[in-house]
């Protein structure tokens, strides 16, 4: 049973969750209302170039909010998945321990039963009779020592059995607690999945309207140039944030690294995007939600949403090297965090207005983009 403190604590947590859920629902409704207003403006007038540009900026802002909301929920979903795995593992360990304890309990009960049976069969000896029968003191002493040994052995067996029973009860209680936690996590995961679907549907509506404002080739090129400028500013910020750290060894083209995620390269380094705009990294097609791993150890110097690239993370590897990961569904690390080689730092997504899931990946040296294939295994 819950203690009074535990009951109050559970009430407070439940209230907090309800408030968070209400706030998220309110935020979603507000964005839906804003989108409806923009849709009305687009369909209800012959927009001038200036009006279209203004609507596009509003939609970009709305897209950012949608994708940030998706990132928050996706991060919670990922955390819940980890918690489910940990709980399943704990339950498996407890089940294994319970089997051991049940077996141990059975063995101890048999040992104790045998000892009690032996004591009963040898129990016809009476200390008074031994004295009256004038048995030798040495014989009496040996018999007393023997009986004391048997008694100590029985007491030790009883004590061990009691300890086993106590631990077994504790394991069973822990199993029940972990099962309740597992059930709560499953319910929570279902609710989070529902919210994620709602946010993704909202994002798709926003993206559809945004694409309508980018119907001409010129507007698409203008958009790419704006995105390139945004990325350039982030790289400059990252360069300013980079610090010489002798513990960070940089990257070497001699020691081939693993690609940050498993997938097919759909757009290679230096290939044309539109007009004179070329890819400064590679675009990898991969399933949404798949792990993105740091290609080498380093420190996160940027982790935020960036126009055209969505949820972006930049990792400083030392000696002027940095790696950039874009279009993520969510980021699992924050600026200032240290990361290890192969550590999961984000999940594959389609943020930044992408219609298909994938990862945008760059490697830069002293601010200049270099072909990731020089450093990663083919």
mmCIF file of C-alpha atoms in Angstrom:
data_model
loop_
_atom_site.group_PDB
_atom_site.id
_atom_site.type_symbol
_atom_site.label_atom_id
_atom_site.label_comp_id
_atom_site.label_asym_id
_atom_site.label_seq_id
_atom_site.Cartn_x
_atom_site.Cartn_y
_atom_site.Cartn_z
ATOM 1 C CA UNK A 1 0.000 0.000 0.000
ATOM 2 C CA UNK A 2 1.081 3.574 -0.682
ATOM 3 C CA UNK A 3 2.117 5.684 2.266
ATOM 4 C CA UNK A 4 0.428 9.077 2.700
ATOM 5 C CA UNK A 5 3.587 10.756 1.369
ATOM 6 C CA UNK A 6 3.659 8.369 -1.590
ATOM 7 C CA UNK A 7 -0.020 9.082 -2.312
ATOM 8 C CA UNK A 8 0.538 12.858 -2.280
ATOM 9 C CA UNK A 9 3.637 12.425 -4.472
ATOM 10 C CA UNK A 10 1.663 10.315 -6.976
ATOM 11 C CA UNK A 11 -1.108 12.956 -7.044
ATOM 12 C CA UNK A 12 1.412 15.753 -7.693
ATOM 13 C CA UNK A 13 3.084 13.793 -10.520
ATOM 14 C CA UNK A 14 -0.283 12.926 -12.069
ATOM 15 C CA UNK A 15 -1.335 16.569 -11.899
ATOM 16 C CA UNK A 16 1.929 17.687 -13.491
ATOM 17 C CA UNK A 17 1.503 15.202 -16.351
ATOM 18 C CA UNK A 18 -2.072 16.412 -16.931
ATOM 19 C CA UNK A 19 -0.910 20.049 -16.995
ATOM 20 C CA UNK A 20 1.886 19.204 -19.469
ATOM 21 C CA UNK A 21 -0.576 17.312 -21.655
ATOM 22 C CA UNK A 22 -3.046 20.213 -21.551
ATOM 23 C CA UNK A 23 -0.287 22.702 -22.433
ATOM 24 C CA UNK A 24 0.826 20.578 -25.391
ATOM 25 C CA UNK A 25 -2.756 20.225 -26.620
ATOM 26 C CA UNK A 26 -3.263 23.996 -26.313
ATOM 27 C CA UNK A 27 -0.026 24.668 -28.199
ATOM 28 C CA UNK A 28 -1.069 22.303 -31.011
ATOM 29 C CA UNK A 29 -4.486 23.979 -31.325
ATOM 30 C CA UNK A 30 -2.817 27.391 -31.508
ATOM 31 C CA UNK A 31 -0.545 26.239 -34.355
ATOM 32 C CA UNK A 32 -3.516 24.660 -36.139
ATOM 33 C CA UNK A 33 -5.357 27.962 -35.864
ATOM 34 C CA UNK A 34 -2.366 29.909 -37.223
ATOM 35 C CA UNK A 35 -2.052 27.512 -40.156
ATOM 36 C CA UNK A 36 -5.767 27.826 -40.963
ATOM 37 C CA UNK A 37 -5.414 31.617 -41.033
ATOM 38 C CA UNK A 38 -2.438 31.454 -43.431
ATOM 39 C CA UNK A 39 -4.298 28.970 -45.664
ATOM 40 C CA UNK A 40 -7.217 31.387 -45.784
ATOM 41 C CA UNK A 41 -4.913 34.241 -46.802
ATOM 42 C CA UNK A 42 -3.272 32.168 -49.563
ATOM 43 C CA UNK A 43 -6.532 30.922 -51.052
ATOM 44 C CA UNK A 44 -8.498 34.135 -50.590
ATOM 45 C CA UNK A 45 -6.287 36.559 -52.502
ATOM 46 C CA UNK A 46 -4.013 36.987 -55.489
ATOM 47 C CA UNK A 47 -0.879 37.324 -53.390
ATOM 48 C CA UNK A 48 1.826 39.682 -54.480
ATOM 49 C CA UNK A 49 5.459 38.582 -54.247
ATOM 50 C CA UNK A 50 5.745 40.510 -50.981
ATOM 51 C CA UNK A 51 2.670 38.824 -49.522
ATOM 52 C CA UNK A 52 3.929 35.398 -50.588
ATOM 53 C CA UNK A 53 7.307 36.050 -48.994
ATOM 54 C CA UNK A 54 5.613 37.140 -45.768
ATOM 55 C CA UNK A 55 3.399 34.038 -45.728
ATOM 56 C CA UNK A 56 6.424 31.855 -46.427
ATOM 57 C CA UNK A 57 8.225 33.290 -43.391
ATOM 58 C CA UNK A 58 5.166 32.640 -41.220
ATOM 59 C CA UNK A 59 5.022 29.067 -42.472
ATOM 60 C CA UNK A 60 8.753 28.604 -41.826
ATOM 61 C CA UNK A 61 8.209 29.746 -38.242
ATOM 62 C CA UNK A 62 5.255 27.389 -37.909
ATOM 63 C CA UNK A 63 7.276 24.521 -39.402
ATOM 64 C CA UNK A 64 10.018 25.166 -36.856
ATOM 65 C CA UNK A 65 7.474 24.970 -34.024
ATOM 66 C CA UNK A 66 5.960 21.766 -35.460
ATOM 67 C CA UNK A 67 9.339 20.069 -35.837
ATOM 68 C CA UNK A 68 10.527 21.161 -32.403
ATOM 69 C CA UNK A 69 7.337 19.707 -30.919
ATOM 70 C CA UNK A 70 7.977 16.437 -32.791
ATOM 71 C CA UNK A 71 11.575 16.439 -31.506
ATOM 72 C CA UNK A 72 10.434 16.843 -27.892
ATOM 73 C CA UNK A 73 7.937 13.994 -28.113
ATOM 74 C CA UNK A 74 10.301 11.750 -30.096
ATOM 75 C CA UNK A 75 12.924 12.264 -27.390
ATOM 76 C CA UNK A 76 10.398 11.189 -24.748
ATOM 77 C CA UNK A 77 9.414 8.170 -26.858
ATOM 78 C CA UNK A 78 13.088 7.175 -27.171
ATOM 79 C CA UNK A 79 13.589 7.638 -23.419
ATOM 80 C CA UNK A 80 10.516 5.486 -22.732
ATOM 81 C CA UNK A 81 11.847 2.781 -25.062
ATOM 82 C CA UNK A 82 15.123 2.760 -23.121
ATOM 83 C CA UNK A 83 13.210 2.586 -19.844
ATOM 84 C CA UNK A 84 11.122 -0.327 -21.190
ATOM 85 C CA UNK A 85 14.282 -2.198 -22.191
ATOM 86 C CA UNK A 86 15.812 -1.557 -18.762
ATOM 87 C CA UNK A 87 12.629 -2.692 -16.990
ATOM 88 C CA UNK A 88 12.394 -5.838 -19.138
ATOM 89 C CA UNK A 89 16.039 -6.573 -18.325
ATOM 90 C CA UNK A 90 15.396 -6.044 -14.607
ATOM 91 C CA UNK A 91 12.355 -8.335 -14.710
ATOM 92 C CA UNK A 92 14.394 -11.025 -16.471
ATOM 93 C CA UNK A 93 17.121 -10.750 -13.815
ATOM 94 C CA UNK A 94 14.531 -10.957 -11.027
ATOM 95 C CA UNK A 95 12.873 -13.983 -12.638
ATOM 96 C CA UNK A 96 16.254 -15.702 -12.902
ATOM 97 C CA UNK A 97 17.051 -14.879 -9.270
ATOM 98 C CA UNK A 98 13.641 -16.171 -8.179
ATOM 99 C CA UNK A 99 14.287 -19.512 -9.883
ATOM 100 C CA UNK A 100 17.646 -19.753 -8.067
ATOM 101 C CA UNK A 101 16.068 -18.882 -4.723
ATOM 102 C CA UNK A 102 13.200 -21.351 -5.186
ATOM 103 C CA UNK A 103 15.743 -24.081 -5.937
ATOM 104 C CA UNK A 104 17.890 -22.991 -2.976
ATOM 105 C CA UNK A 105 14.842 -22.954 -0.714
ATOM 106 C CA UNK A 106 13.907 -26.502 -1.753
ATOM 107 C CA UNK A 107 17.451 -27.778 -1.077
ATOM 108 C CA UNK A 108 17.597 -26.061 2.313
ATOM 109 C CA UNK A 109 14.218 -27.507 3.310
ATOM 110 C CA UNK A 110 15.439 -31.010 2.433
ATOM 111 C CA UNK A 111 18.651 -30.534 4.442
ATOM 112 C CA UNK A 112 16.708 -29.266 7.443
ATOM 113 C CA UNK A 113 14.196 -32.115 7.177
ATOM 114 C CA UNK A 114 17.039 -34.652 7.140
ATOM 115 C CA UNK A 115 18.665 -33.005 10.150
ATOM 116 C CA UNK A 116 15.394 -33.044 12.102
ATOM 117 C CA UNK A 117 14.834 -36.670 11.161
ATOM 118 C CA UNK A 118 18.345 -37.597 12.349
ATOM 119 C CA UNK A 119 17.823 -35.669 15.577
ATOM 120 C CA UNK A 120 14.546 -37.501 16.177
ATOM 121 C CA UNK A 121 16.106 -40.924 15.613
ATOM 122 C CA UNK A 122 18.992 -40.095 17.941
ATOM 123 C CA UNK A 123 16.727 -38.424 20.456
ATOM 124 C CA UNK A 124 16.322 -41.501 22.774
ATOM 125 C CA UNK A 125 19.490 -40.533 24.620
ATOM 126 C CA UNK A 126 18.705 -38.895 27.954
ATOM 127 C CA UNK A 127 21.433 -36.888 29.676
ATOM 128 C CA UNK A 128 20.147 -37.902 33.158
ATOM 129 C CA UNK A 129 20.157 -41.592 32.203
ATOM 130 C CA UNK A 130 23.709 -41.249 30.882
ATOM 131 C CA UNK A 131 24.793 -39.871 34.259
ATOM 132 C CA UNK A 132 22.856 -42.471 36.282
ATOM 133 C CA UNK A 133 24.237 -45.278 34.106
ATOM 134 C CA UNK A 134 27.626 -44.025 35.205
ATOM 135 C CA UNK A 135 28.907 -43.646 31.682
ATOM 136 C CA UNK A 136 32.435 -42.336 31.581
ATOM 137 C CA UNK A 137 32.823 -38.520 31.632
ATOM 138 C CA UNK A 138 34.769 -38.667 28.397
ATOM 139 C CA UNK A 139 31.889 -40.499 26.651
ATOM 140 C CA UNK A 140 29.342 -38.057 28.045
ATOM 141 C CA UNK A 141 31.500 -35.126 26.920
ATOM 142 C CA UNK A 142 31.786 -36.534 23.406
ATOM 143 C CA UNK A 143 28.020 -37.110 23.200
ATOM 144 C CA UNK A 144 27.266 -33.598 24.468
ATOM 145 C CA UNK A 145 29.667 -32.111 21.902
ATOM 146 C CA UNK A 146 28.026 -34.174 19.146
ATOM 147 C CA UNK A 147 24.519 -33.068 20.135
ATOM 148 C CA UNK A 148 25.680 -29.459 20.336
ATOM 149 C CA UNK A 149 27.153 -29.760 16.823
ATOM 150 C CA UNK A 150 23.864 -31.165 15.486
ATOM 151 C CA UNK A 151 21.915 -28.422 17.201
ATOM 152 C CA UNK A 152 24.193 -25.698 15.784
ATOM 153 C CA UNK A 153 23.862 -27.219 12.314
ATOM 154 C CA UNK A 154 20.053 -27.216 12.624
ATOM 155 C CA UNK A 155 20.013 -23.603 13.800
ATOM 156 C CA UNK A 156 22.315 -22.587 10.949
ATOM 157 C CA UNK A 157 20.083 -24.388 8.418
ATOM 158 C CA UNK A 158 16.982 -22.678 9.846
ATOM 159 C CA UNK A 159 18.723 -19.295 9.674
ATOM 160 C CA UNK A 160 19.771 -19.846 6.048
ATOM 161 C CA UNK A 161 16.240 -20.924 5.131
ATOM 162 C CA UNK A 162 14.784 -17.818 6.778
ATOM 163 C CA UNK A 163 17.213 -15.602 4.865
ATOM 164 C CA UNK A 164 16.309 -17.303 1.590
ATOM 165 C CA UNK A 165 12.575 -16.892 2.273
ATOM 166 C CA UNK A 166 13.084 -13.203 3.134
ATOM 167 C CA UNK A 167 15.084 -12.560 -0.053
ATOM 168 C CA UNK A 168 12.521 -14.489 -2.082
ATOM 169 C CA UNK A 169 9.704 -12.317 -0.710
ATOM 170 C CA UNK A 170 11.772 -9.202 -1.517
ATOM 171 C CA UNK A 171 12.347 -10.407 -5.092
ATOM 172 C CA UNK A 172 8.645 -11.121 -5.557
ATOM 173 C CA UNK A 173 7.742 -7.630 -4.271
ATOM 174 C CA UNK A 174 10.327 -6.073 -6.597
ATOM 175 C CA UNK A 175 8.891 -8.074 -9.492
ATOM 176 C CA UNK A 176 5.426 -6.685 -8.781
ATOM 177 C CA UNK A 177 6.838 -3.145 -8.554
ATOM 178 C CA UNK A 178 8.739 -3.500 -11.843
ATOM 179 C CA UNK A 179 5.661 -4.975 -13.534
ATOM 180 C CA UNK A 180 3.571 -1.984 -12.437
ATOM 181 C CA UNK A 181 6.301 0.305 -13.792
ATOM 182 C CA UNK A 182 6.323 -1.637 -17.065
ATOM 183 C CA UNK A 183 2.548 -1.315 -17.417
ATOM 184 C CA UNK A 184 2.742 2.441 -16.744
ATOM 185 C CA UNK A 185 5.522 2.840 -19.315
ATOM 186 C CA UNK A 186 3.499 0.975 -21.942
ATOM 187 C CA UNK A 187 0.492 3.264 -21.365
ATOM 188 C CA UNK A 188 2.790 6.299 -21.482
ATOM 189 C CA UNK A 189 4.357 5.090 -24.729
ATOM 190 C CA UNK A 190 0.934 4.667 -26.324
ATOM 191 C CA UNK A 191 -0.042 8.218 -25.335
ATOM 192 C CA UNK A 192 3.257 9.610 -26.651
ATOM 193 C CA UNK A 193 2.817 7.752 -29.960
ATOM 194 C CA UNK A 194 -0.630 9.321 -30.328
ATOM 195 C CA UNK A 195 0.764 12.817 -29.682
ATOM 196 C CA UNK A 196 3.617 12.166 -32.125
ATOM 197 C CA UNK A 197 1.134 11.204 -34.854
ATOM 198 C CA UNK A 198 -0.860 14.392 -34.201
ATOM 199 C CA UNK A 199 2.248 16.567 -34.419
ATOM 200 C CA UNK A 200 3.401 14.836 -37.605
ATOM 201 C CA UNK A 201 -0.005 15.403 -39.201
ATOM 202 C CA UNK A 202 0.173 19.101 -38.252
ATOM 203 C CA UNK A 203 3.688 19.339 -39.709
ATOM 204 C CA UNK A 204 2.534 17.758 -42.985
ATOM 205 C CA UNK A 205 -0.218 20.345 -43.353
ATOM 206 C CA UNK A 206 2.259 23.157 -42.710
ATOM 207 C CA UNK A 207 4.754 21.670 -45.158
ATOM 208 C CA UNK A 208 2.101 21.336 -47.883
ATOM 209 C CA UNK A 209 1.250 25.035 -47.595
ATOM 210 C CA UNK A 210 4.935 25.978 -47.537
ATOM 211 C CA UNK A 211 5.571 24.046 -50.753
ATOM 212 C CA UNK A 212 2.778 25.991 -52.442
ATOM 213 C CA UNK A 213 4.713 29.213 -51.815
ATOM 214 C CA UNK A 214 7.823 27.623 -53.381
ATOM 215 C CA UNK A 215 6.223 26.613 -56.664
ATOM 216 C CA UNK A 216 8.622 28.498 -58.925
ATOM 217 C CA UNK A 217 12.243 27.502 -59.553
ATOM 218 C CA UNK A 218 13.384 30.988 -58.589
ATOM 219 C CA UNK A 219 11.710 30.863 -55.183
ATOM 220 C CA UNK A 220 13.224 27.413 -54.512
ATOM 221 C CA UNK A 221 16.687 28.703 -55.380
ATOM 222 C CA UNK A 222 16.144 31.744 -53.156
ATOM 223 C CA UNK A 223 15.110 29.408 -50.336
ATOM 224 C CA UNK A 224 18.253 27.295 -50.764
ATOM 225 C CA UNK A 225 20.434 30.401 -50.696
ATOM 226 C CA UNK A 226 18.777 31.513 -47.440
ATOM 227 C CA UNK A 227 19.377 28.049 -45.983
ATOM 228 C CA UNK A 228 23.026 28.124 -47.091
ATOM 229 C CA UNK A 229 23.458 31.490 -45.396
ATOM 230 C CA UNK A 230 21.898 30.118 -42.198
ATOM 231 C CA UNK A 231 24.267 27.152 -42.236
ATOM 232 C CA UNK A 232 27.236 29.431 -42.848
ATOM 233 C CA UNK A 233 26.353 31.464 -39.737
ATOM 234 C CA UNK A 234 26.109 28.298 -37.655
ATOM 235 C CA UNK A 235 29.509 27.099 -38.916
ATOM 236 C CA UNK A 236 31.019 30.458 -38.014
ATOM 237 C CA UNK A 237 29.481 30.213 -34.528
ATOM 238 C CA UNK A 238 30.823 26.676 -34.208
ATOM 239 C CA UNK A 239 34.314 27.783 -35.225
ATOM 240 C CA UNK A 240 34.231 30.471 -32.541
ATOM 241 C CA UNK A 241 33.076 27.880 -30.002
ATOM 242 C CA UNK A 242 35.817 25.384 -30.859
ATOM 243 C CA UNK A 243 38.636 25.230 -28.351
ATOM 244 C CA UNK A 244 41.998 23.493 -28.571
ATOM 245 C CA UNK A 245 41.822 20.369 -26.451
ATOM 246 C CA UNK A 246 44.829 18.023 -26.491
ATOM 247 C CA UNK A 247 42.553 15.116 -25.548
ATOM 248 C CA UNK A 248 40.629 15.443 -28.834
ATOM 249 C CA UNK A 249 42.608 13.919 -31.665
ATOM 250 C CA UNK A 250 40.711 15.262 -34.671
ATOM 251 C CA UNK A 251 39.969 13.026 -37.674
ATOM 252 C CA UNK A 252 42.352 11.114 -39.888
ATOM 253 C CA UNK A 253 41.718 9.908 -43.431
ATOM 254 C CA UNK A 254 44.068 6.983 -42.729
ATOM 255 C CA UNK A 255 41.885 5.535 -39.978
ATOM 256 C CA UNK A 256 38.551 4.977 -41.675
ATOM 257 C CA UNK A 257 35.486 5.760 -39.561
ATOM 258 C CA UNK A 258 32.039 4.205 -39.646
ATOM 259 C CA UNK A 259 29.256 6.221 -41.253
ATOM 260 C CA UNK A 260 26.978 7.836 -38.643
ATOM 261 C CA UNK A 261 24.002 5.687 -39.678
ATOM 262 C CA UNK A 262 23.212 2.782 -41.995
ATOM 263 C CA UNK A 263 21.740 3.902 -45.283
ATOM 264 C CA UNK A 264 22.188 4.707 -48.944
ATOM 265 C CA UNK A 265 23.849 7.943 -50.087
ATOM 266 C CA UNK A 266 21.169 9.614 -52.204
ATOM 267 C CA UNK A 267 23.084 12.863 -52.817
ATOM 268 C CA UNK A 268 26.877 12.865 -52.856
ATOM 269 C CA UNK A 269 29.358 15.508 -51.827
ATOM 270 C CA UNK A 270 29.656 18.284 -54.421
ATOM 271 C CA UNK A 271 26.622 17.197 -56.424
ATOM 272 C CA UNK A 272 24.239 19.898 -57.653
ATOM 273 C CA UNK A 273 21.219 20.871 -55.591
ATOM 274 C CA UNK A 274 19.813 23.756 -57.634
ATOM 275 C CA UNK A 275 21.496 26.344 -59.835
ATOM 276 C CA UNK A 276 24.945 27.054 -58.454
ATOM 277 C CA UNK A 277 24.099 25.593 -55.028
ATOM 278 C CA UNK A 278 25.918 22.305 -54.395
ATOM 279 C CA UNK A 279 25.867 19.784 -51.590
ATOM 280 C CA UNK A 280 28.602 20.427 -49.040
ATOM 281 C CA UNK A 281 27.944 17.101 -47.382
ATOM 282 C CA UNK A 282 26.068 13.891 -48.179
ATOM 283 C CA UNK A 283 22.383 13.062 -47.855
ATOM 284 C CA UNK A 284 21.804 9.523 -46.608
ATOM 285 C CA UNK A 285 18.445 7.774 -46.970
ATOM 286 C CA UNK A 286 17.605 5.882 -43.778
ATOM 287 C CA UNK A 287 14.535 4.765 -41.788
ATOM 288 C CA UNK A 288 12.967 7.353 -39.484
ATOM 289 C CA UNK A 289 13.933 6.826 -35.854
ATOM 290 C CA UNK A 290 17.150 4.944 -36.675
ATOM 291 C CA UNK A 291 20.131 5.789 -34.468
ATOM 292 C CA UNK A 292 22.645 8.438 -35.549
ATOM 293 C CA UNK A 293 26.068 7.831 -33.979
ATOM 294 C CA UNK A 294 29.003 10.173 -33.463
ATOM 295 C CA UNK A 295 31.724 9.264 -35.982
ATOM 296 C CA UNK A 296 34.414 10.076 -33.411
ATOM 297 C CA UNK A 297 34.759 11.351 -29.850
ATOM 298 C CA UNK A 298 34.240 15.061 -29.315
ATOM 299 C CA UNK A 299 32.157 17.810 -27.766
ATOM 300 C CA UNK A 300 28.758 19.084 -28.926
ATOM 301 C CA UNK A 301 29.045 22.780 -29.835
ATOM 302 C CA UNK A 302 25.637 23.251 -31.493
ATOM 303 C CA UNK A 303 22.308 21.455 -31.044
ATOM 304 C CA UNK A 304 19.206 23.263 -32.303
ATOM 305 C CA UNK A 305 16.753 23.715 -35.191
ATOM 306 C CA UNK A 306 18.181 25.315 -38.330
ATOM 307 C CA UNK A 307 16.186 26.516 -41.305
ATOM 308 C CA UNK A 308 16.389 24.053 -44.189
ATOM 309 C CA UNK A 309 18.315 21.487 -42.145
ATOM 310 C CA UNK A 310 15.907 20.940 -39.252
ATOM 311 C CA UNK A 311 17.258 19.540 -36.019
ATOM 312 C CA UNK A 312 21.041 19.930 -36.344
ATOM 313 C CA UNK A 313 23.984 18.888 -34.190
ATOM 314 C CA UNK A 314 27.611 19.950 -34.642
ATOM 315 C CA UNK A 315 30.394 18.052 -32.852
ATOM 316 C CA UNK A 316 33.921 19.418 -32.343
ATOM 317 C CA UNK A 317 36.535 16.658 -32.746
ATOM 318 C CA UNK A 318 39.599 18.835 -32.160
ATOM 319 C CA UNK A 319 42.417 20.036 -34.432
ATOM 320 C CA UNK A 320 39.955 22.062 -36.503
ATOM 321 C CA UNK A 321 37.671 19.116 -37.372
ATOM 322 C CA UNK A 322 33.902 19.107 -36.866
ATOM 323 C CA UNK A 323 31.034 16.890 -37.994
ATOM 324 C CA UNK A 324 27.477 18.050 -38.667
ATOM 325 C CA UNK A 325 24.297 15.979 -38.520
ATOM 326 C CA UNK A 326 21.044 17.392 -39.941
ATOM 327 C CA UNK A 327 17.359 16.513 -40.638
ATOM 328 C CA UNK A 328 17.237 14.610 -37.320
ATOM 329 C CA UNK A 329 13.916 13.668 -35.776
ATOM 330 C CA UNK A 330 15.290 14.553 -32.370
ATOM 331 C CA UNK A 331 18.634 15.344 -30.731
ATOM 332 C CA UNK A 332 19.684 13.251 -27.740
ATOM 333 C CA UNK A 333 22.595 15.471 -26.711
ATOM 334 C CA UNK A 334 22.854 19.170 -25.871
ATOM 335 C CA UNK A 335 25.504 21.807 -26.511
ATOM 336 C CA UNK A 336 28.389 21.281 -24.080
ATOM 337 C CA UNK A 337 27.946 17.502 -23.821
ATOM 338 C CA UNK A 338 30.915 15.221 -24.469
ATOM 339 C CA UNK A 339 30.263 12.279 -26.792
ATOM 340 C CA UNK A 340 32.113 9.032 -27.412
ATOM 341 C CA UNK A 341 32.831 7.406 -30.745
ATOM 342 C CA UNK A 342 29.804 5.326 -31.773
ATOM 343 C CA UNK A 343 27.531 6.866 -29.137
ATOM 344 C CA UNK A 344 23.935 7.531 -30.232
ATOM 345 C CA UNK A 345 23.499 11.309 -30.406
ATOM 346 C CA UNK A 346 20.296 11.706 -32.465
ATOM 347 C CA UNK A 347 17.632 9.854 -34.443
ATOM 348 C CA UNK A 348 17.069 9.915 -38.200
ATOM 349 C CA UNK A 349 14.161 12.128 -39.225
ATOM 350 C CA UNK A 350 12.811 14.427 -41.910
ATOM 351 C CA UNK A 351 13.047 17.800 -40.176
ATOM 352 C CA UNK A 352 13.923 20.899 -42.146
ATOM 353 C CA UNK A 353 10.976 20.401 -44.493
ATOM 354 C CA UNK A 354 12.093 17.038 -45.905
ATOM 355 C CA UNK A 355 9.446 14.730 -47.348
ATOM 356 C CA UNK A 356 11.537 11.578 -46.942
ATOM 357 C CA UNK A 357 13.529 10.484 -43.865
ATOM 358 C CA UNK A 358 17.295 10.706 -43.982
ATOM 359 C CA UNK A 359 20.446 12.226 -42.540
ATOM 360 C CA UNK A 360 22.407 15.186 -43.856
ATOM 361 C CA UNK A 361 26.048 14.667 -42.856
ATOM 362 C CA UNK A 362 29.035 16.978 -43.219
ATOM 363 C CA UNK A 363 32.670 16.924 -42.169
ATOM 364 C CA UNK A 364 34.528 20.241 -42.045
ATOM 365 C CA UNK A 365 38.143 21.139 -41.396
ATOM 366 C CA UNK A 366 38.781 24.694 -40.246
ATOM 367 C CA UNK A 367 35.368 25.648 -41.580
ATOM 368 C CA UNK A 368 35.850 24.173 -45.065
ATOM 369 C CA UNK A 369 33.606 21.299 -46.154
ATOM 370 C CA UNK A 370 35.437 18.098 -47.122
ATOM 371 C CA UNK A 371 34.132 14.900 -48.678
ATOM 372 C CA UNK A 372 32.990 12.601 -45.809
ATOM 373 C CA UNK A 373 33.925 9.595 -47.968
ATOM 374 C CA UNK A 374 37.596 10.485 -47.357
ATOM 375 C CA UNK A 375 37.105 9.697 -43.681
ATOM 376 C CA UNK A 376 34.303 7.127 -43.603
ATOM 377 C CA UNK A 377 34.351 3.517 -44.825
ATOM 378 C CA UNK A 378 32.689 2.772 -48.126
#
